[in-house]
XYZ file of C-alpha atoms in Angstrom:
312
model
C 0.021 -0.092 0.023
C 1.150 3.592 -0.697
C 2.228 6.071 1.892
C 0.304 9.134 1.920
C 2.051 12.517 2.494
C 1.795 16.323 2.257
C 3.511 17.160 -1.053
C 2.691 20.895 -1.140
C 0.809 23.481 1.118
C -0.522 27.273 0.630
C -2.830 29.570 2.205
C -4.854 32.789 2.022
C -5.162 35.378 4.671
C -7.900 37.920 4.664
C -6.729 41.555 4.009
C -8.613 43.506 6.720
C -6.588 43.508 9.981
C -9.034 43.818 12.671
C -7.497 44.651 16.198
C -8.782 44.334 19.675
C -8.808 47.935 19.843
C -11.349 48.281 16.882
C -13.936 46.077 19.001
C -13.175 48.234 22.369
C -14.846 51.073 20.320
C -17.953 49.038 19.499
C -18.385 46.677 22.417
C -18.052 46.433 26.029
C -14.715 44.731 26.079
C -11.082 45.505 26.186
C -7.881 44.497 24.447
C -6.651 43.005 27.985
C -9.671 40.947 28.626
C -9.519 39.264 24.892
C -5.771 38.814 25.170
C -5.802 37.115 28.620
C -8.686 34.754 28.057
C -8.027 34.027 24.248
C -4.858 34.873 23.432
C -6.120 36.714 20.282
C -4.544 40.190 19.485
C -5.941 40.574 15.930
C -7.670 38.703 13.279
C -8.230 39.030 9.621
C -11.417 39.566 7.487
C -11.871 38.951 3.867
C -13.149 41.867 1.775
C -17.171 41.560 0.906
C -16.487 40.602 -2.659
C -14.302 37.790 -1.605
C -16.199 34.623 -1.101
C -15.467 31.268 0.436
C -14.446 29.767 -2.856
C -12.194 32.721 -3.742
C -10.300 32.102 -0.717
C -10.157 28.278 -1.418
C -8.836 28.823 -4.939
C -6.082 31.149 -3.896
C -4.915 28.724 -1.217
C -5.377 25.665 -3.496
C -3.338 27.617 -6.246
C -0.416 28.003 -3.890
C -0.487 24.560 -2.787
C -0.320 23.169 -6.387
C 2.508 25.472 -7.080
C 4.686 24.455 -4.288
C 3.781 20.804 -4.818
C 4.469 21.197 -8.460
C 1.430 19.327 -9.523
C -0.686 20.374 -12.232
C -4.505 20.807 -11.373
C -4.850 18.387 -14.309
C -3.482 15.719 -12.300
C -5.577 15.960 -9.184
C -8.115 13.069 -8.860
C -10.057 14.525 -5.708
C -10.954 17.786 -4.172
C -12.106 17.695 -0.587
C -13.128 20.983 0.817
C -13.852 21.363 4.671
C -16.087 24.437 5.303
C -19.075 25.194 7.460
C -19.595 28.821 5.515
C -19.865 27.886 1.817
C -20.917 30.474 -0.562
C -24.151 28.812 -0.775
C -25.826 25.469 0.356
C -24.999 23.993 -3.046
C -23.214 23.923 -5.545
C -20.349 23.258 -3.215
C -16.956 25.089 -2.877
C -15.139 22.105 -4.330
C -16.993 21.995 -7.397
C -16.709 25.913 -7.789
C -12.847 25.554 -7.632
C -12.621 22.480 -9.583
C -13.653 24.323 -12.609
C -11.427 27.651 -11.537
C -8.280 25.215 -11.221
C -8.994 23.444 -14.526
C -8.871 20.258 -12.369
C -11.104 18.590 -14.963
C -10.594 15.056 -13.981
C -10.931 15.601 -10.265
C -14.050 14.226 -8.338
C -15.233 16.934 -5.698
C -16.963 17.050 -2.374
C -17.384 19.352 0.605
C -17.012 18.027 4.327
C -18.912 19.644 7.242
C -16.942 18.903 10.462
C -16.392 22.502 11.380
C -12.952 23.165 13.114
C -11.645 19.471 12.585
C -12.686 19.579 9.041
C -9.004 19.753 7.588
C -8.165 16.807 9.902
C -11.218 14.851 8.507
C -10.150 15.953 5.053
C -6.614 14.387 5.523
C -7.897 11.210 7.032
C -10.220 10.746 4.257
C -7.886 11.451 1.304
C -5.387 9.171 2.872
C -7.654 6.150 2.423
C -7.812 6.908 -1.332
C -4.097 6.939 -2.062
C -3.172 4.294 0.402
C -5.427 1.855 -1.399
C -4.089 3.094 -5.013
C -7.664 4.303 -6.040
C -6.408 7.687 -6.436
C -2.777 9.462 -6.486
C -3.179 13.438 -5.919
C -5.829 14.835 -3.766
C -6.388 18.260 -2.797
C -7.709 19.212 0.670
C -8.583 22.545 1.425
C -10.009 24.318 4.738
C -11.500 27.482 4.258
C -14.169 29.596 6.255
C -15.465 32.989 6.019
C -16.831 33.222 9.520
C -17.189 37.041 9.395
C -20.578 36.473 7.493
C -22.059 34.360 10.407
C -20.582 36.122 13.286
C -22.837 38.363 15.563
C -20.679 41.656 15.965
C -23.120 42.749 18.785
C -22.048 39.682 20.875
C -19.038 40.289 22.761
C -18.626 36.914 23.938
C -18.201 35.525 19.970
C -17.599 38.574 17.905
C -14.038 38.766 19.001
C -12.913 35.358 18.566
C -13.291 34.522 14.569
C -11.535 35.282 11.470
C -11.477 34.417 7.701
C -9.045 32.510 5.745
C -7.982 29.383 3.926
C -5.299 26.838 3.971
C -4.845 23.740 1.349
C -2.524 20.716 0.923
C -1.832 18.496 -2.054
C -1.662 14.929 -0.697
C 0.114 12.248 -2.683
C 2.065 9.203 -2.227
C 5.592 9.626 -0.189
C 8.559 7.347 0.683
C 8.256 4.839 3.443
C 8.114 6.048 6.834
C 7.293 9.678 5.709
C 3.665 11.046 5.583
C 0.634 10.390 7.526
C 1.311 7.629 10.359
C -2.019 7.384 12.059
C -5.107 9.507 12.481
C -8.086 9.515 15.153
C -11.318 10.848 14.555
C -14.384 11.322 16.939
C -17.691 12.797 17.770
C -19.876 13.472 20.667
C -23.548 14.589 19.481
C -24.669 14.971 23.079
C -22.914 18.407 22.898
C -24.157 19.343 19.457
C -26.145 22.271 20.732
C -23.154 24.017 22.379
C -21.944 25.476 19.059
C -24.430 26.010 16.362
C -25.907 28.166 13.644
C -29.696 27.928 13.808
C -30.445 31.240 12.446
C -28.245 33.843 10.801
C -25.305 33.763 13.589
C -23.132 31.189 15.193
C -24.012 30.811 18.815
C -21.791 29.285 21.330
C -21.726 27.993 24.974
C -18.196 28.867 25.784
C -17.824 27.206 28.866
C -18.940 23.774 27.946
C -16.886 24.020 24.606
C -13.783 24.975 26.683
C -14.219 21.894 29.000
C -14.632 19.499 26.006
C -11.565 21.048 24.135
C -9.559 21.041 27.138
C -9.962 17.174 27.768
C -10.163 16.096 24.059
C -7.247 18.096 22.445
C -4.619 16.344 24.843
C -6.217 12.930 24.913
C -6.636 12.965 20.982
C -2.994 13.924 20.626
C -1.952 11.293 22.883
C -4.161 8.374 21.216
C -2.910 9.140 17.708
C 0.577 9.059 18.616
C 0.086 5.676 20.315
C -1.743 4.403 17.110
C 1.372 5.311 15.154
C 3.543 3.415 17.528
C 4.899 6.371 19.177
C 5.118 8.199 22.539
C 4.840 11.805 23.744
C 8.756 11.850 23.680
C 8.802 11.266 20.002
C 6.793 14.259 18.990
C 8.839 17.320 17.589
C 5.917 19.798 16.927
C 2.326 20.147 17.813
C -0.055 22.162 15.645
C -3.111 22.421 17.525
C -6.364 24.125 16.282
C -5.988 28.202 16.877
C -9.097 28.634 18.861
C -7.945 29.722 22.297
C -4.405 30.010 23.738
C -5.483 28.122 27.132
C -7.085 25.239 25.162
C -3.826 25.010 23.084
C -1.502 25.368 26.261
C -3.374 22.370 27.834
C -2.705 20.199 24.698
C 0.692 21.105 24.886
C 1.071 20.315 28.571
C -0.299 16.838 28.020
C 2.488 16.066 25.548
C 5.004 17.867 28.015
C 6.268 19.751 25.043
C 8.400 22.908 25.726
C 6.407 26.147 24.444
C 8.756 26.599 21.348
C 7.332 23.129 19.891
C 3.959 24.398 19.570
C 2.714 26.278 16.725
C 1.237 29.566 17.587
C -0.750 31.930 15.110
C -4.051 32.552 17.386
C -2.697 35.916 18.235
C -2.741 37.083 14.882
C -5.516 35.328 12.874
C -7.986 34.493 15.618
C -10.136 31.258 15.176
C -10.449 30.618 11.428
C -12.184 26.904 12.211
C -11.196 24.413 9.537
C -8.482 26.636 7.890
C -6.774 27.086 11.096
C -4.415 24.251 10.841
C -3.211 24.605 7.386
C -2.887 28.038 7.613
C -0.740 27.659 10.993
C 1.322 24.841 9.114
C 2.124 27.389 6.225
C 3.555 29.892 8.639
C 5.534 27.689 10.843
C 6.972 26.123 7.751
C 8.171 29.643 6.449
C 9.496 30.113 10.194
C 11.550 26.885 9.741
C 10.022 25.333 12.926
C 9.113 22.070 11.039
C 11.921 20.132 9.458
C 12.243 17.249 7.315
C 11.798 13.965 9.334
C 9.979 15.614 12.247
C 6.992 13.995 13.996
C 4.279 16.535 13.799
C 0.770 16.093 15.421
C -2.212 18.050 14.149
C -5.173 18.259 16.346
C -8.487 19.958 16.059
C -11.835 19.999 17.602
C -15.334 21.848 16.643
C -18.929 21.975 16.388
C -20.494 18.592 16.237
C -18.985 18.004 18.899
C -16.220 16.493 16.818
C -12.526 16.209 17.118
C -9.794 14.811 14.973
C -5.815 14.186 14.923
C -3.200 13.326 12.581
C 0.369 12.109 13.524
C 2.720 12.382 10.567
C 6.515 12.479 9.694
C 7.151 15.597 7.595
C 8.584 15.206 4.173
C 8.347 13.361 1.063
């Protein structure tokens, strides 16, 4: 069976920078309150004319260029999002046409902030069995369009962005070593969008995330035949610095071995992990041969983690 790994990765970051000071002028909140409770200092919003599919296309184009893979060689496009342009057609089909990926099948995945992890796990199966060779996985959200900016508890948390990865065969010992996916529908209504805007029970989500992020990280390493001592770098979903720190502490990693972009992007849901990967690769934090754990949680309630050895 083939080994599946990441051949190239790209991202799109919203152009509009919105700082905590901007929210101080509109809501009963403060920069100090936001930073100490979430770790967020600013977030990015996409302009009104940029849709979810536009962001996905730009990130995907970047990833294809880095992977040196032509769009015509993509067999399947998986887009993780909870903020599509419209209920249907899917974002994946919209970008298939724009990219010129004429032979690719396409579908969207709705697993909220764990969506990119679900996409990696799904794509790996097709490559391992030999059904497909190259798969494009995108995590993309325009959360600004479902955020209630009069609600101080949620307005300050979210941002827009996209991240994309090209999956393909890699050498033995490299790539995705194991994954873990899970769900607890009993907590489904703790994060939901019943009407126009996103709603969240922050206290319950926090308790769930602190527990699951650490536990899932340890379980996926165990499934890969590894221990926490083998982990070189942790890329957690960038939702809240306190949740991220809890996961890091469970793995007993020093702070410099945990990715952190929440301070500048906020919570970008399914785009969070791939956007962060792009930044940390540019910063030289992830090196060839490193054991990297990706872990996320989100509405559903769902969670997922991937252990991989970086490189081709």
